[in-house]
Short mmCIF file of N, CA, C and O in Angstrom, two decimals:
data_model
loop_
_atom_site.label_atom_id
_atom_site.label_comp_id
_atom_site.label_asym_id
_atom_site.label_seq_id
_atom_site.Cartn_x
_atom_site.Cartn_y
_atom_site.Cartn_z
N UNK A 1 0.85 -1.18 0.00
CA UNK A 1 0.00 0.00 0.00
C UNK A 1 0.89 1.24 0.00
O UNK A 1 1.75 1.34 0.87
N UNK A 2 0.73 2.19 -0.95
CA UNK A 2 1.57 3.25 -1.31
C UNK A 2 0.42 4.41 -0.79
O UNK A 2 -0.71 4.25 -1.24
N UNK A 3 0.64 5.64 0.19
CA UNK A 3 -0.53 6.20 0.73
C UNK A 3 0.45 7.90 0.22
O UNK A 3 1.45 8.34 0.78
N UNK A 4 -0.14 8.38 -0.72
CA UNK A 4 0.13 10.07 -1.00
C UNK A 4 -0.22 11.01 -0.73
O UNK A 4 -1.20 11.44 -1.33
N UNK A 5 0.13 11.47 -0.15
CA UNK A 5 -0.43 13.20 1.17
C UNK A 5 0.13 13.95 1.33
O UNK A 5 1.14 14.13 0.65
N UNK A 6 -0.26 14.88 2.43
CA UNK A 6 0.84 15.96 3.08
C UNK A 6 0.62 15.58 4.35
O UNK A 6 -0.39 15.01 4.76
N UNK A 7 2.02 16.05 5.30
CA UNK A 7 1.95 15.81 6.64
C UNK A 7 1.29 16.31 7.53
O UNK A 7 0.91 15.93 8.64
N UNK A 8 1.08 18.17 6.33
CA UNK A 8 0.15 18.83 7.18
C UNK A 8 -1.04 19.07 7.05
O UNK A 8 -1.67 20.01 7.52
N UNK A 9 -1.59 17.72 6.03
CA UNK A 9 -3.28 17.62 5.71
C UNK A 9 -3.69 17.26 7.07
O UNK A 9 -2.92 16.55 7.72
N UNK A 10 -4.53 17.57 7.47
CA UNK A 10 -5.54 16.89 8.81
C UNK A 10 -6.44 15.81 8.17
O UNK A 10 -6.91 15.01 8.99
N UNK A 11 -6.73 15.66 7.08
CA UNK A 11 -7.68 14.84 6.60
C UNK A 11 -6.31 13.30 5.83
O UNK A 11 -6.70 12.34 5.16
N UNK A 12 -5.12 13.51 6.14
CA UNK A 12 -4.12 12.55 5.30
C UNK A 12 -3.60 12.31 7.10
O UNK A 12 -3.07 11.26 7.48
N UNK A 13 -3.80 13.19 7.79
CA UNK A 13 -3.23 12.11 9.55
C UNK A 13 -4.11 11.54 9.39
O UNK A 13 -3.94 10.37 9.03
N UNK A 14 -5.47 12.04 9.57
CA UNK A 14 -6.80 10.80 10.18
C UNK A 14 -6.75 9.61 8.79
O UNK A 14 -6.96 8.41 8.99
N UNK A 15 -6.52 10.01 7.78
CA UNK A 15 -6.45 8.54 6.98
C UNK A 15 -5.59 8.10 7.81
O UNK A 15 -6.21 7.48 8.68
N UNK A 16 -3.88 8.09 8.13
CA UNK A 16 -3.18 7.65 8.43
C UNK A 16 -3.28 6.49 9.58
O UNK A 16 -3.05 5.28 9.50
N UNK A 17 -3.69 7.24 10.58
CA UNK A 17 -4.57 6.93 11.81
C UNK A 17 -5.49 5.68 11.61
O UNK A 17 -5.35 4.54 12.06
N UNK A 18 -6.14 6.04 11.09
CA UNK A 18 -7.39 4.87 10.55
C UNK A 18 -6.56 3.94 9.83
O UNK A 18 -6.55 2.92 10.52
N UNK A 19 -6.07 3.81 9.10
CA UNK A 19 -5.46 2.82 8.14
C UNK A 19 -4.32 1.93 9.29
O UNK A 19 -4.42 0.70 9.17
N UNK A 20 -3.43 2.34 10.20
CA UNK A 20 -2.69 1.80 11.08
C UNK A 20 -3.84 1.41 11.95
O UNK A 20 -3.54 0.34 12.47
N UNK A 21 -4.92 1.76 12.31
CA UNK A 21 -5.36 1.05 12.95
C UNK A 21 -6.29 -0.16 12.80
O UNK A 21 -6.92 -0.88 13.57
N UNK A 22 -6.11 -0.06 11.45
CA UNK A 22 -7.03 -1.50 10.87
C UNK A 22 -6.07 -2.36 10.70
O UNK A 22 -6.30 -3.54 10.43
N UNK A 23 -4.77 -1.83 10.87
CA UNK A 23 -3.19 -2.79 10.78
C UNK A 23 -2.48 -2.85 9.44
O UNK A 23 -1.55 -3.60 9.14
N UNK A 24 -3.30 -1.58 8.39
CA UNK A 24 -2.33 -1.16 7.31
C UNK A 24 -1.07 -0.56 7.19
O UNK A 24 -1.15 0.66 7.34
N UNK A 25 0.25 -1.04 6.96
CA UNK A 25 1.58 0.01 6.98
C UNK A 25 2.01 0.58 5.88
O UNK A 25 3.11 0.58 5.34
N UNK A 26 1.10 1.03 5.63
CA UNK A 26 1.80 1.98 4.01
C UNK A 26 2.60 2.70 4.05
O UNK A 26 2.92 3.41 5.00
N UNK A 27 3.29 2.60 2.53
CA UNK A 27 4.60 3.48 2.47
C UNK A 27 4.10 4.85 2.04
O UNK A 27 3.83 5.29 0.92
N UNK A 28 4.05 5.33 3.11
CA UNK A 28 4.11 7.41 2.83
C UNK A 28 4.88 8.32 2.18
O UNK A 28 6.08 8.50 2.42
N UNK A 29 4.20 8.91 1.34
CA UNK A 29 4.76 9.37 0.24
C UNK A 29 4.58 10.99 0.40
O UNK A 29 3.78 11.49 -0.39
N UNK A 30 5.16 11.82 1.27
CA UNK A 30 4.54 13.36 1.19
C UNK A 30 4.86 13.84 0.32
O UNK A 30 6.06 14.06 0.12
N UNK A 31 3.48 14.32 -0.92
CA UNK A 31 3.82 15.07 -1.96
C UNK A 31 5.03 16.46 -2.33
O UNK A 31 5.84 16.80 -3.20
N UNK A 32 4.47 16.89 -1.00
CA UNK A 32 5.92 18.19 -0.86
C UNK A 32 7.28 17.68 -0.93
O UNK A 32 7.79 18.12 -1.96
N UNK A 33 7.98 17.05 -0.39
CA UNK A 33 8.41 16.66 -0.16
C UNK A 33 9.06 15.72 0.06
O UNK A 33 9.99 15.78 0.87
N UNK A 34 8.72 14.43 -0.68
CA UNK A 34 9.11 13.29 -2.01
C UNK A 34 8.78 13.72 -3.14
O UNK A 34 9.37 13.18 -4.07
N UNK A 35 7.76 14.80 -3.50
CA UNK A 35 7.48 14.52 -4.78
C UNK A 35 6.45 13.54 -5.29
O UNK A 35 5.74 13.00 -4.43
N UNK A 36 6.25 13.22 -6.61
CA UNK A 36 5.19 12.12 -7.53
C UNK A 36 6.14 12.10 -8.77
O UNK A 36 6.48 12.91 -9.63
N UNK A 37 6.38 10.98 -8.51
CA UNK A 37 7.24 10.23 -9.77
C UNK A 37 6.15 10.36 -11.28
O UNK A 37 4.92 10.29 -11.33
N UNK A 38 6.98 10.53 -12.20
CA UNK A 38 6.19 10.54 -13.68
C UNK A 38 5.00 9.23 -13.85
O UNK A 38 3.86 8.92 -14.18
N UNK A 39 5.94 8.92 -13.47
CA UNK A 39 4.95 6.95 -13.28
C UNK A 39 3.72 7.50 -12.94
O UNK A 39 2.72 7.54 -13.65
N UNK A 40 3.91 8.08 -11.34
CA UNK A 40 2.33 7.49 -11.04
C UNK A 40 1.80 8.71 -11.35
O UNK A 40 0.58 8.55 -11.38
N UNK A 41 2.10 9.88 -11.62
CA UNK A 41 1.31 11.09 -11.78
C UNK A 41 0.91 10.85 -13.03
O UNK A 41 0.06 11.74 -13.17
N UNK A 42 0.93 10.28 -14.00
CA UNK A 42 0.57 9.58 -15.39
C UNK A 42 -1.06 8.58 -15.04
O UNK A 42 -2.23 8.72 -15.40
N UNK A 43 -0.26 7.48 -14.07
CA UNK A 43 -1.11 6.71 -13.03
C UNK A 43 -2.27 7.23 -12.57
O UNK A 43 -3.25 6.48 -12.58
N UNK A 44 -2.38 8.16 -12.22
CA UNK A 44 -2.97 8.58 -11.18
C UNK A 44 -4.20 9.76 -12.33
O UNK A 44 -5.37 9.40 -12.50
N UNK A 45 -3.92 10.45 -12.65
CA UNK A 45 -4.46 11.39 -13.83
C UNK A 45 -5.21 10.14 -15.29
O UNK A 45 -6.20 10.46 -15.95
N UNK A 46 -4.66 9.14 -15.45
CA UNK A 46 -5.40 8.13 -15.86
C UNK A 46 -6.42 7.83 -15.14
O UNK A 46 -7.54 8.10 -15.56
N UNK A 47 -6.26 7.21 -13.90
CA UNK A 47 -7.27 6.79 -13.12
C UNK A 47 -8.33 7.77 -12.65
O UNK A 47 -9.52 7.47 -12.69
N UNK A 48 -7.81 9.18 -12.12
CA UNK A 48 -8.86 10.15 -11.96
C UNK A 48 -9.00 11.50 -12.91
O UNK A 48 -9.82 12.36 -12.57
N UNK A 49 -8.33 11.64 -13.89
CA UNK A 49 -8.28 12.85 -14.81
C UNK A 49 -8.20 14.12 -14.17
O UNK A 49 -7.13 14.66 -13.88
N UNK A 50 -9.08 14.49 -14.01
CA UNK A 50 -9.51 16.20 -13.98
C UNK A 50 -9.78 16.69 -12.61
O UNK A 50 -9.48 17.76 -12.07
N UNK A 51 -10.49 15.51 -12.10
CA UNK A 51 -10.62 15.19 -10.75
C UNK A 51 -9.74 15.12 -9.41
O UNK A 51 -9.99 15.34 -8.22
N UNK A 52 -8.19 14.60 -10.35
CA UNK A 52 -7.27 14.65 -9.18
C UNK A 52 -6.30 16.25 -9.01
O UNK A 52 -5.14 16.51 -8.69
N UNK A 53 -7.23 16.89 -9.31
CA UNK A 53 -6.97 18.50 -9.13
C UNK A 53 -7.79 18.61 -8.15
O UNK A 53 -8.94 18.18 -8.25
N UNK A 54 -7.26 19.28 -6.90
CA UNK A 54 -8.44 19.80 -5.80
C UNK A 54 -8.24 21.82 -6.00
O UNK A 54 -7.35 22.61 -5.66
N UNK A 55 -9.15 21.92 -6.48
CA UNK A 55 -9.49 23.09 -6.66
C UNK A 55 -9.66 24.31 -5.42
O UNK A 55 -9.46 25.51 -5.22
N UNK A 56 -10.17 23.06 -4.76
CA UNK A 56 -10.24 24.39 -3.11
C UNK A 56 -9.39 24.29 -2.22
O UNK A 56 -9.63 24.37 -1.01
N UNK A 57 -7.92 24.05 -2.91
CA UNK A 57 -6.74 24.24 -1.68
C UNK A 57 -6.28 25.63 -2.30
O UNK A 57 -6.85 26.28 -3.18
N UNK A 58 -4.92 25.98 -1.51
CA UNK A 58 -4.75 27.25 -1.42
C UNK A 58 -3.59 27.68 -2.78
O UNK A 58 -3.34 28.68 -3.45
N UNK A 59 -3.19 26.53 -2.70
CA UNK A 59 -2.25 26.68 -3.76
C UNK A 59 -2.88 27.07 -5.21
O UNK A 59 -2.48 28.04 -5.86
N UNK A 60 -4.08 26.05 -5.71
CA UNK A 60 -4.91 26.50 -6.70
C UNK A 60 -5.58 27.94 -6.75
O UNK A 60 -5.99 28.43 -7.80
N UNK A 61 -5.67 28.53 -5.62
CA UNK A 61 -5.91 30.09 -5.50
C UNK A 61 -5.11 30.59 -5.65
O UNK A 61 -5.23 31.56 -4.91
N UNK A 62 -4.08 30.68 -6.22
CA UNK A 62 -2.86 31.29 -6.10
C UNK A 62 -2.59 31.42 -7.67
O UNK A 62 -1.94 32.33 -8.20
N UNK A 63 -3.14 30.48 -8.25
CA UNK A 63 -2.34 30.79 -9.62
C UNK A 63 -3.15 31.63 -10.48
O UNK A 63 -3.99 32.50 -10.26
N UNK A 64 -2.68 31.16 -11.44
CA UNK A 64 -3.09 32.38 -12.67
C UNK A 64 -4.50 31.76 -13.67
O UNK A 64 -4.65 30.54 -13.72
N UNK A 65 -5.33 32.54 -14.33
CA UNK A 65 -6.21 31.70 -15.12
C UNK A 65 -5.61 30.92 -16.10
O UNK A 65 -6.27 30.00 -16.58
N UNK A 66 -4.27 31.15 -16.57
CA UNK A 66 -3.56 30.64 -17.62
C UNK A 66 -3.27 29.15 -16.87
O UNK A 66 -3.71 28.06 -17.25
N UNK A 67 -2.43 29.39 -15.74
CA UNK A 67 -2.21 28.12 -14.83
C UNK A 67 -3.44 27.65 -14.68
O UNK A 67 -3.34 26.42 -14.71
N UNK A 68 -4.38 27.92 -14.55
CA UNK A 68 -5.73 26.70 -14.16
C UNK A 68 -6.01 26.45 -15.12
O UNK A 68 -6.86 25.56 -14.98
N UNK A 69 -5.81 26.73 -16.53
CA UNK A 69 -5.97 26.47 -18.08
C UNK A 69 -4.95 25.12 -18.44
O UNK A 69 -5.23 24.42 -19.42
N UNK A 70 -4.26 24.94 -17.94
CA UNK A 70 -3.29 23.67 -18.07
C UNK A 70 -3.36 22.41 -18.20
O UNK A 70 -4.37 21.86 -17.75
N UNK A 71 -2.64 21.85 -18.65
CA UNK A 71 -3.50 20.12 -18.58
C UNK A 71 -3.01 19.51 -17.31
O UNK A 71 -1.78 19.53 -17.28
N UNK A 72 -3.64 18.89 -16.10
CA UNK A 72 -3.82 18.41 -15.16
C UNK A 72 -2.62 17.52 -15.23
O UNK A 72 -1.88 17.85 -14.30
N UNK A 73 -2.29 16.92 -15.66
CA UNK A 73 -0.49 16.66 -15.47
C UNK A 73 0.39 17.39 -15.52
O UNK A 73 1.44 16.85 -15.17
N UNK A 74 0.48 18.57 -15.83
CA UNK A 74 1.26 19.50 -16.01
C UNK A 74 1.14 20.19 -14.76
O UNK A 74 2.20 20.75 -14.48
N UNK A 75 0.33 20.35 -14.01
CA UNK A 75 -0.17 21.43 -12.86
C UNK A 75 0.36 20.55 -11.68
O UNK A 75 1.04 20.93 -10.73
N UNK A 76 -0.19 19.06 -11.99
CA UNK A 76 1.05 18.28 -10.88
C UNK A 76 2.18 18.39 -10.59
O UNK A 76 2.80 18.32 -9.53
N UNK A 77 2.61 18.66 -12.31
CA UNK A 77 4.09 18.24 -11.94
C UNK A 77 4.61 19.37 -11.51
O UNK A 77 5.18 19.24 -10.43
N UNK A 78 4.64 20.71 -12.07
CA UNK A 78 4.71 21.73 -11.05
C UNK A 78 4.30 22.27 -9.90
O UNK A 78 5.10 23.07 -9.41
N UNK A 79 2.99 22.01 -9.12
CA UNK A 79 2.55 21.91 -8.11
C UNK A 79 2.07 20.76 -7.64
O UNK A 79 0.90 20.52 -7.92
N UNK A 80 2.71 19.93 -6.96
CA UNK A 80 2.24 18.48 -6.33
C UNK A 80 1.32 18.19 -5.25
O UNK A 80 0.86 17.13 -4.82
N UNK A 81 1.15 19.56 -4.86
CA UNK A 81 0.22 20.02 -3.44
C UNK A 81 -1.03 20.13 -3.90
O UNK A 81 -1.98 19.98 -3.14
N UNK A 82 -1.22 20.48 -5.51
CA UNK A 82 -2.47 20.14 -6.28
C UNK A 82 -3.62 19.07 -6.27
O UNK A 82 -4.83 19.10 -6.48
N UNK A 83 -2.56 17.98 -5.89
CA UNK A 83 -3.40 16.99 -5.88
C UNK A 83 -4.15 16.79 -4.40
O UNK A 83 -4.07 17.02 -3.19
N UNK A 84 -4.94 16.19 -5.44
CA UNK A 84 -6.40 16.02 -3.98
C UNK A 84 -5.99 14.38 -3.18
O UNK A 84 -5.76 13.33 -3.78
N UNK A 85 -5.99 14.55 -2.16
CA UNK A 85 -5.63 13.80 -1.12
C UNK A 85 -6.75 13.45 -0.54
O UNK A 85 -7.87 13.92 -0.71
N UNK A 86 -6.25 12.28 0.46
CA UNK A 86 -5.71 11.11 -0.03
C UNK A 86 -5.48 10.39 -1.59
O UNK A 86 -6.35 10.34 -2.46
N UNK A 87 -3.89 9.78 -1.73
CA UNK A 87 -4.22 8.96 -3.26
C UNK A 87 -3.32 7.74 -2.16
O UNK A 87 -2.30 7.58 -1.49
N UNK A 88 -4.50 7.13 -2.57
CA UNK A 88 -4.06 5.26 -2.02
C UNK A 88 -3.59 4.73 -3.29
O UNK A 88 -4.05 5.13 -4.36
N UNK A 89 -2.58 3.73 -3.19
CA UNK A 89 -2.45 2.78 -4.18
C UNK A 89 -2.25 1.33 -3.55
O UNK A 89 -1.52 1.18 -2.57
N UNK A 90 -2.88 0.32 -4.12
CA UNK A 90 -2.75 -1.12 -3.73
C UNK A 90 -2.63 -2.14 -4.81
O UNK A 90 -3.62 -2.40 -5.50
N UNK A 91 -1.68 -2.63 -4.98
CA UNK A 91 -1.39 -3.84 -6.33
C UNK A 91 -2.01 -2.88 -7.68
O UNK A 91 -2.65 -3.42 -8.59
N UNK A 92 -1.78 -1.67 -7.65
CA UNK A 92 -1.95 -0.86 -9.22
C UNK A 92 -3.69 -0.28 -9.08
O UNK A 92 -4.07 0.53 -9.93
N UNK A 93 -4.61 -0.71 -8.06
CA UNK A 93 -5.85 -0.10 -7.61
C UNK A 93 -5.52 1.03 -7.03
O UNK A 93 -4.65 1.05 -6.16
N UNK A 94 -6.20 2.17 -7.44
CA UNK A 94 -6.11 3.89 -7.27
C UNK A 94 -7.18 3.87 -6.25
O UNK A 94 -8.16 3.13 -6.33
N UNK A 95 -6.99 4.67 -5.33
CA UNK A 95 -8.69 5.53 -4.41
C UNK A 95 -7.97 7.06 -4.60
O UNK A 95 -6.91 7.21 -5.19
N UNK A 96 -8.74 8.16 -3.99
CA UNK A 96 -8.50 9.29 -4.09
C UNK A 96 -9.87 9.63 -3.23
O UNK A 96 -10.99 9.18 -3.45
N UNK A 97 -9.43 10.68 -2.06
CA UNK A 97 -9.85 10.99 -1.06
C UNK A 97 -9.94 10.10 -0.01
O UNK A 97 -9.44 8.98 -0.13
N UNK A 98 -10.65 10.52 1.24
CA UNK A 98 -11.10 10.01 2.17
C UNK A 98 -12.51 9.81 2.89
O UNK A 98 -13.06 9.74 3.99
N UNK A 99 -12.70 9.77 1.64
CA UNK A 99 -14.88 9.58 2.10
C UNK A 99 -15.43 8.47 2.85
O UNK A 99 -14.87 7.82 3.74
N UNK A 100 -16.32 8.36 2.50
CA UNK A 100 -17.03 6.77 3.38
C UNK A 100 -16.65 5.37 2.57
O UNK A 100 -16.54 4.20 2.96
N UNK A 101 -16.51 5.91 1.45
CA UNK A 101 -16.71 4.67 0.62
C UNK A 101 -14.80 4.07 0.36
O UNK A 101 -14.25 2.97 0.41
N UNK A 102 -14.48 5.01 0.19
CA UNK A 102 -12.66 4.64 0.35
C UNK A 102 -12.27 3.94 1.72
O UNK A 102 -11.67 2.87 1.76
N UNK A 103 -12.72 4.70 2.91
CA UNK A 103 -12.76 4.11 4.23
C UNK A 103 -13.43 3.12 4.27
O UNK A 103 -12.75 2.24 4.81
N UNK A 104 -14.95 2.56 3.85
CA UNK A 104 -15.14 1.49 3.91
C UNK A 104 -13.93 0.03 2.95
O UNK A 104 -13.65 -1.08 3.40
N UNK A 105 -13.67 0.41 2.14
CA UNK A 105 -12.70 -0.48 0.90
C UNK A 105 -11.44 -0.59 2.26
O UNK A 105 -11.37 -1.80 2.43
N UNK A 106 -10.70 -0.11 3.00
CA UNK A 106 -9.80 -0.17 3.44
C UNK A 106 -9.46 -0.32 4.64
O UNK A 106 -8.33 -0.54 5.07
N UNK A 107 -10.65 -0.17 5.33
CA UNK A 107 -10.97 -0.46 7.03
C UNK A 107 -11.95 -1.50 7.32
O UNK A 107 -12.31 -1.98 8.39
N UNK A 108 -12.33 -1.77 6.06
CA UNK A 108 -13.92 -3.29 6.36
C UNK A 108 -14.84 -2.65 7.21
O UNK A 108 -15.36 -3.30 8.13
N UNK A 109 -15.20 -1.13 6.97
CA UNK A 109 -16.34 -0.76 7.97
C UNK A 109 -17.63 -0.94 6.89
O UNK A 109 -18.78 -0.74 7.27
#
């Protein structure tokens, strides 16, 4: 299990949290600060397109209309904080966020 976040999401601890406590040890990946390899940001924009842009973080307020005009791999790869968090990966299966239904897939609730 490959788990992609920031350290200082509150919503990527409580995944964290939850996932160790169902007895998951995923390898943590902080976007700031590892980065997103070409691989999976390819990966990942396949699996969620347009979607794995979170629009209401702060960083996306920040840019320009030209920058939000970009193609969604491109906005990763220069801003990695872009992406919407949680991104789980398991044997090549994508989730993205932390809703009920991701938490149910990964905690058996």
């Amino acid at each position: 299990m490959r788990f992609f976040g920031l350290k200082s999401c509150d919503t990527c601890r409580k995944a964290l949290k939850a996932l160790a406590s169902a007895g998951h040890s995923p390898q943590v990946i902080d976007v700031r600060a590892d980065g997103v390899s070409e691989a999976d940001r390819t990966a990942i924009i396949a699996q969620f397109g347009d979607a794995a842009i979170n629009r209401a973080s702060t960083t996306w307020r920040g840019l320009t209309d030209t920058e939000k005009a970009a193609d969604p791999a491109d906005l990763m790869a220069a801003h990695p904080t872009l992406m919407k968090r949680p991104v789980i990966e398991v044997d090549g299966a994508w989730t993205i966020g932390w809703k009920a239904d991701v938490q149910a897939k990964y905690l058996g609730d």
